[in-house]
Coordinates of C-alpha atoms in Angstrom, one line a residue:
M22 CA 78.8 119.3 21.5
K23 CA 81.9 118.3 23.5
K24 CA 83.6 121.8 22.9
F25 CA 79.8 123.3 23.9
L26 CA 80.0 121.5 27.4
L27 CA 83.4 122.9 28.8
P28 CA 82.5 126.9 28.9
L29 CA 78.7 125.1 30.0
L30 CA 80.7 123.8 33.2
L31 CA 82.5 126.9 33.4
C32 CA 79.6 129.0 33.6
M33 CA 78.3 126.7 36.0
L34 CA 81.1 127.8 38.7
C35 CA 80.9 131.3 37.5
A36 CA 77.6 131.8 38.8
S37 CA 78.1 129.9 42.2
C38 CA 80.4 132.8 42.6
N39 CA 77.6 135.2 42.1
K40 CA 75.8 137.1 45.0
D41 CA 72.6 136.4 46.3
T42 CA 71.3 139.3 44.2
F43 CA 69.1 139.9 41.3
T44 CA 68.2 142.3 38.5
I45 CA 65.5 142.0 36.3
S46 CA 65.6 144.8 33.5
G47 CA 63.9 145.3 30.2
R48 CA 61.2 146.4 27.8
Y49 CA 57.8 146.3 27.3
T50 CA 55.9 148.7 24.7
A51 CA 52.8 149.0 26.6
P52 CA 51.1 151.6 28.5
D53 CA 52.3 153.3 31.8
G54 CA 51.2 151.6 34.7
T55 CA 50.4 148.2 33.0
P56 CA 51.8 145.9 36.0
L57 CA 54.2 143.0 35.5
Y58 CA 54.4 139.9 37.3
L59 CA 57.2 137.9 39.1
V60 CA 56.2 134.3 39.5
N61 CA 58.2 131.3 40.7
L62 CA 57.0 128.6 37.9
N63 CA 57.9 125.7 40.5
K64 CA 55.4 127.0 43.7
K65 CA 53.0 128.6 41.4
D66 CA 53.9 132.2 43.7
T67 CA 54.1 135.9 42.6
L68 CA 56.3 136.9 44.2
S69 CA 56.6 140.4 43.3
T70 CA 54.9 143.1 41.0
T71 CA 56.4 146.4 39.3
K72 CA 54.5 148.5 36.5
V73 CA 55.8 149.5 33.0
R74 CA 57.5 153.4 32.9
N75 CA 58.3 154.9 29.6
H76 CA 58.2 151.1 28.3
Q77 CA 61.2 149.6 30.8
F78 CA 60.5 148.0 33.9
T79 CA 62.8 146.4 36.7
F80 CA 63.0 144.1 39.7
K81 CA 65.0 143.3 42.2
G82 CA 65.4 140.9 45.4
K83 CA 67.4 138.3 47.0
L84 CA 67.5 134.7 46.1
Q85 CA 68.1 131.4 48.3
E86 CA 68.5 129.3 45.0
P87 CA 67.8 129.8 41.5
F88 CA 64.6 128.9 40.2
Y89 CA 62.3 128.7 36.8
A90 CA 60.3 132.1 36.6
Y91 CA 58.2 134.0 34.3
V92 CA 58.2 137.6 33.8
G93 CA 55.0 139.3 32.1
Q94 CA 51.6 139.1 32.4
G95 CA 48.6 137.1 30.8
R96 CA 50.3 135.5 27.1
E97 CA 52.4 138.3 27.5
R98 CA 55.6 136.3 29.0
V99 CA 59.5 135.5 29.5
R100 CA 60.3 132.5 31.0
F101 CA 64.1 132.1 32.1
I102 CA 66.0 130.4 34.8
L103 CA 66.7 133.0 37.3
E104 CA 69.8 133.0 39.6
P105 CA 72.1 135.7 41.2
G106 CA 73.3 138.5 38.7
N107 CA 71.7 140.8 35.7
V108 CA 69.1 139.5 33.1
K109 CA 68.1 141.5 30.6
V110 CA 64.4 140.6 29.5
D111 CA 62.2 141.6 26.0
I112 CA 58.9 140.5 26.7
D113 CA 58.2 142.5 23.2
E114 CA 60.5 140.1 21.3
R115 CA 60.5 137.6 24.1
T116 CA 64.3 137.1 24.6
E117 CA 66.4 137.2 28.0
H118 CA 70.3 137.1 28.7
G119 CA 73.2 138.2 31.1
T120 CA 74.0 135.2 33.6
P121 CA 75.4 132.1 33.4
M122 CA 72.2 129.4 33.0
V123 CA 70.0 131.6 30.9
D124 CA 72.8 132.1 28.5
A125 CA 73.6 128.5 28.5
Y126 CA 70.3 127.4 27.7
N127 CA 69.9 130.0 24.7
A128 CA 73.0 128.5 23.8
F129 CA 71.7 125.0 23.6
H130 CA 67.6 126.2 22.6
R131 CA 69.2 127.5 19.4
S132 CA 71.1 124.4 18.7
Y133 CA 68.5 122.3 19.0
Y134 CA 66.0 124.5 17.3
R135 CA 68.0 125.0 14.6
M136 CA 67.7 121.2 13.9
D137 CA 64.1 121.7 13.9
A138 CA 64.5 124.2 10.9
L139 CA 66.9 121.8 9.1
R140 CA 64.4 119.1 10.1
K141 CA 61.5 121.0 7.6
T142 CA 64.3 122.1 4.9
E143 CA 64.4 118.2 4.4
R144 CA 60.9 118.0 4.6
Q145 CA 59.9 120.6 1.6
E146 CA 63.1 119.1 -0.4
L147 CA 61.2 115.8 -0.2
T148 CA 57.7 116.9 -0.5
K149 CA 58.9 118.3 -4.2
E150 CA 60.1 114.4 -4.6
K151 CA 56.5 112.9 -3.8
E152 CA 54.7 112.9 -7.5
R153 CA 57.4 110.4 -8.3
L154 CA 57.2 108.5 -5.4
S155 CA 54.9 106.1 -3.9
A156 CA 53.0 106.7 -0.4
E157 CA 54.7 103.7 1.0
D158 CA 58.1 104.9 -0.2
F159 CA 57.4 108.9 0.7
N160 CA 56.2 107.5 4.0
R161 CA 59.3 105.7 4.7
R162 CA 61.3 108.3 4.0
W163 CA 59.2 110.6 6.0
E164 CA 59.7 108.3 9.4
E165 CA 63.6 108.2 8.3
L166 CA 64.3 111.8 8.7
D167 CA 62.4 112.6 12.0
T168 CA 63.8 109.4 13.5
K169 CA 67.4 111.5 12.3
Y170 CA 66.3 114.5 13.8
Q171 CA 64.7 112.9 17.2
M172 CA 67.8 110.7 17.3
L173 CA 70.1 114.5 17.0
Q174 CA 68.2 116.6 19.0
G175 CA 68.6 113.8 21.8
D176 CA 71.5 113.7 21.8
M177 CA 72.5 116.7 22.1
V178 CA 69.6 116.7 25.7
D179 CA 71.8 114.0 26.6
S180 CA 74.7 115.7 26.8
I181 CA 73.1 118.7 28.7
V182 CA 71.9 116.8 31.5
R183 CA 74.7 114.7 32.0
A184 CA 76.8 117.6 32.4
N185 CA 74.1 119.6 34.6
P186 CA 71.5 116.4 36.9
D187 CA 71.3 118.6 39.8
N188 CA 70.2 122.0 38.1
L189 CA 67.7 123.9 36.3
L190 CA 69.7 124.3 33.0
G191 CA 69.3 119.8 32.9
V192 CA 65.8 120.6 33.8
M193 CA 64.9 122.7 30.9
A194 CA 66.9 120.8 28.5
L195 CA 65.0 117.9 29.4
D196 CA 61.9 119.2 29.2
D197 CA 62.5 120.0 25.9
L198 CA 62.4 116.4 24.9
A199 CA 59.1 115.4 26.9
S200 CA 57.1 115.9 23.8
R201 CA 59.4 114.5 20.7
D202 CA 61.1 111.4 22.5
T203 CA 59.4 109.7 26.0
A204 CA 61.5 106.5 25.9
R205 CA 64.4 108.8 26.2
F206 CA 63.1 111.9 28.3
M207 CA 62.2 108.4 30.7
S208 CA 66.0 107.2 31.2
L209 CA 67.3 110.5 31.3
Y210 CA 65.0 111.9 34.1
R211 CA 65.8 109.0 36.0
I212 CA 69.5 110.2 36.7
M213 CA 68.2 113.9 37.6
S214 CA 68.6 114.7 41.4
P215 CA 65.8 113.5 43.6
Q216 CA 65.3 117.3 43.6
M217 CA 65.0 118.4 40.2
Q218 CA 63.0 115.8 39.9
S219 CA 60.5 116.8 41.7
T220 CA 60.2 120.2 39.3
N221 CA 56.8 120.8 38.7
M222 CA 58.1 120.7 34.9
L223 CA 59.6 117.6 35.3
Q224 CA 57.2 115.5 37.3
G225 CA 54.0 117.2 35.1
D226 CA 56.6 116.1 31.7
A227 CA 56.5 112.3 33.3
R228 CA 53.2 112.5 34.2
H229 CA 52.0 112.9 30.6
I230 CA 54.4 110.8 29.4
R231 CA 52.5 108.0 31.7
S232 CA 48.7 108.9 31.2
Q233 CA 49.8 109.4 27.4
Q234 CA 50.1 105.2 27.4
R235 CA 47.1 104.8 27.9
T236 CA 46.4 106.5 24.0
T237 CA 49.5 105.9 22.3
Q238 CA 49.5 103.6 18.8
G239 CA 47.3 100.3 19.0
T240 CA 45.2 101.6 22.0
P241 CA 41.6 101.9 21.9
F242 CA 40.1 105.5 21.8
I243 CA 38.8 106.5 25.0
D244 CA 34.7 108.8 24.5
Y245 CA 34.9 111.7 25.5
L246 CA 31.4 114.5 25.9
V247 CA 31.7 117.8 24.8
K248 CA 28.7 119.7 26.2
G249 CA 27.2 122.6 23.2
G250 CA 30.4 121.3 20.9
N251 CA 28.2 121.0 17.8
L252 CA 28.4 124.3 15.9
D253 CA 24.4 124.3 16.7
G254 CA 24.8 124.1 20.5
S255 CA 24.0 120.4 20.8
D256 CA 25.9 118.4 23.0
V257 CA 28.5 115.7 21.1
R258 CA 30.5 112.8 21.9
L259 CA 33.5 111.6 20.2
S260 CA 32.0 108.4 19.8
D261 CA 29.7 110.0 17.5
Y262 CA 32.2 110.0 14.7
V263 CA 35.2 107.5 15.7
G264 CA 34.9 103.6 16.1
K265 CA 31.8 103.9 13.6
G266 CA 33.3 102.1 10.7
K267 CA 35.6 104.8 8.6
Y268 CA 39.3 106.2 9.2
I269 CA 39.4 109.2 11.3
L270 CA 41.5 112.4 11.4
L271 CA 41.0 114.5 14.5
D272 CA 42.9 117.7 14.2
H273 CA 42.8 119.8 17.6
W274 CA 43.5 123.5 17.4
A275 CA 42.9 126.5 18.3
S276 CA 42.0 130.4 16.8
W277 CA 45.1 131.8 18.2
C278 CA 47.3 129.4 16.9
G279 CA 49.7 129.8 13.6
P280 CA 50.4 126.5 13.3
C281 CA 47.1 125.4 13.2
K282 CA 46.1 128.0 10.6
A283 CA 48.9 126.3 8.2
E284 CA 48.0 123.0 8.5
M285 CA 44.6 123.9 7.5
P286 CA 45.3 123.7 3.6
A287 CA 47.0 119.9 4.1
I288 CA 44.1 118.5 6.2
K289 CA 41.1 120.1 3.4
K290 CA 43.4 118.5 0.5
V291 CA 42.8 114.8 2.3
W292 CA 39.5 115.7 3.3
E293 CA 38.1 117.2 -0.4
D294 CA 40.0 114.2 -2.1
F295 CA 39.3 111.3 0.5
A296 CA 36.4 111.7 2.4
G297 CA 33.6 109.6 2.1
D298 CA 32.1 106.1 2.8
R299 CA 36.1 104.7 4.6
F300 CA 37.4 108.2 5.6
D301 CA 36.2 111.5 7.2
V302 CA 38.4 114.2 9.1
V303 CA 36.7 115.9 12.5
S304 CA 38.5 118.9 14.1
V305 CA 38.2 119.9 17.5
A306 CA 39.0 123.1 18.7
V307 CA 40.8 123.2 22.2
N308 CA 41.4 126.3 25.3
D309 CA 39.8 128.9 22.6
K310 CA 36.8 131.0 22.9
R311 CA 33.7 129.9 21.2
E312 CA 33.5 133.0 19.4
D313 CA 36.9 133.2 18.5
T314 CA 36.3 129.5 17.0
F315 CA 32.9 130.9 15.2
R316 CA 35.1 133.7 13.4
A317 CA 38.1 131.6 12.7
L318 CA 35.7 128.8 11.1
E319 CA 34.6 131.7 8.4
Q320 CA 37.9 132.8 7.7
L321 CA 39.5 129.4 7.2
D322 CA 36.5 127.8 5.0
M323 CA 36.8 124.5 6.8
P324 CA 33.8 122.5 6.3
W325 CA 34.5 119.3 7.5
H326 CA 32.7 118.4 11.2
Q327 CA 33.9 120.6 13.8
I328 CA 33.4 120.2 17.7
V329 CA 33.7 123.3 19.4
D330 CA 34.8 124.6 23.5
A331 CA 36.4 121.1 24.3
K332 CA 38.4 123.3 26.5
K333 CA 40.7 121.0 28.0
I334 CA 39.2 117.9 27.4
P335 CA 41.0 116.2 24.9
D336 CA 44.5 117.0 27.3
S337 CA 43.5 115.8 30.0
L338 CA 42.2 112.2 28.1
Y339 CA 44.6 112.3 25.2
Q340 CA 47.7 114.1 27.0
V341 CA 47.0 117.0 23.7
R342 CA 49.6 119.4 25.3
Y343 CA 50.5 121.2 22.3
I344 CA 48.8 122.1 19.0
P345 CA 48.0 121.1 15.9
H346 CA 48.1 117.2 17.0
I347 CA 46.5 115.1 14.8
I348 CA 45.1 111.7 16.1
L349 CA 44.5 109.0 13.3
F350 CA 41.7 106.0 14.0
A351 CA 41.0 103.0 12.7
P352 CA 37.7 102.4 11.7
D353 CA 37.4 100.2 14.9
G354 CA 38.6 103.3 17.1
T355 CA 41.8 102.1 17.7
I356 CA 44.8 105.0 17.5
I357 CA 46.8 104.0 14.5
K358 CA 49.2 107.3 14.7
R359 CA 49.5 110.6 16.7
G360 CA 51.2 113.7 15.9
L361 CA 50.8 113.9 11.6
R362 CA 51.8 116.9 9.9
G363 CA 52.1 118.3 6.4
E364 CA 52.1 116.3 3.3
Q365 CA 52.8 113.1 5.9
I366 CA 48.7 113.7 6.6
Y367 CA 48.2 112.9 2.8
A368 CA 50.4 110.3 2.0
T369 CA 49.6 108.4 5.3
I370 CA 45.5 108.1 4.5
Q371 CA 46.4 107.6 1.0
Q372 CA 48.2 104.6 1.9
L373 CA 45.8 103.6 4.0
L374 CA 43.0 103.8 1.3
R375 CA 44.5 102.3 -1.2
E376 CA 46.0 99.2 1.3
G377 CA 42.2 98.5 2.0
K378 CA 43.3 98.0 5.5

């Protein structure tokens, strides 16, 4: 990690020597005339508009200071730090490169998410041993594995933030930690400069973490109403399922979410093997069109309880900012665990039911 910091700091010095002009040029295989927008994400301002010509586009302008930006339209967008210099953007591939902070963040990002790939590989290896392990041992080793990678990723963010507490590279690196290690995020957040703390990104992360403390492990569930949330169009409350004497696995998903669909076989298996008087599963479709949810329900074969058209209600109350996101509730409605994934889902339910807790 130390070898990475020296060229990173040199990049920062070089960036300050550039002029105040920028050029964003790129590729997007959209029809000619398709509008694209350059947006300042901190101020939420659209700064410029251009149109696609021969699958190419260009933005040019001047900067008073670097800012977090995106180029694109709708869900088709690429986010990056805009600073003086030339940035190359490929909207089709969701990639960007060319200026010091952009390239430095990309290097960090590749290393950071390489850890996710390594964690996934180790999870797969652990899963192969599942049959010879007790549920308790499997869960213990899974937790140890997650803790190891949480520490490794946290150390990487720590190094970047301490070297860049007063610029957007530190902000973006710290943002990657917000959903993974909230205690370490808040510790590093306090050493960022006041200007960087005031960015929408970090303020939103900090606000989310503080709110999440109301629905962390050991706290009682918060009820909510979804109008028309049952499949037949009638209203539904979370309390129709949670706090009724059963363990409830609450799965947040959407039809457009690939990782959510990939999680469905694990959820289906735990429902088939354990659903009954003591345990049940409820899926909640968030930020999704009702017709798309129904279409996905038919394709994915999800015969357990469904709440549809929940919009952003779970996000506002339970801070569900990323999906899939699973919350496990005790029979009395107390939150037991958040963020279960893969084989950990089955082992956790198996252990709970076996121990009779």
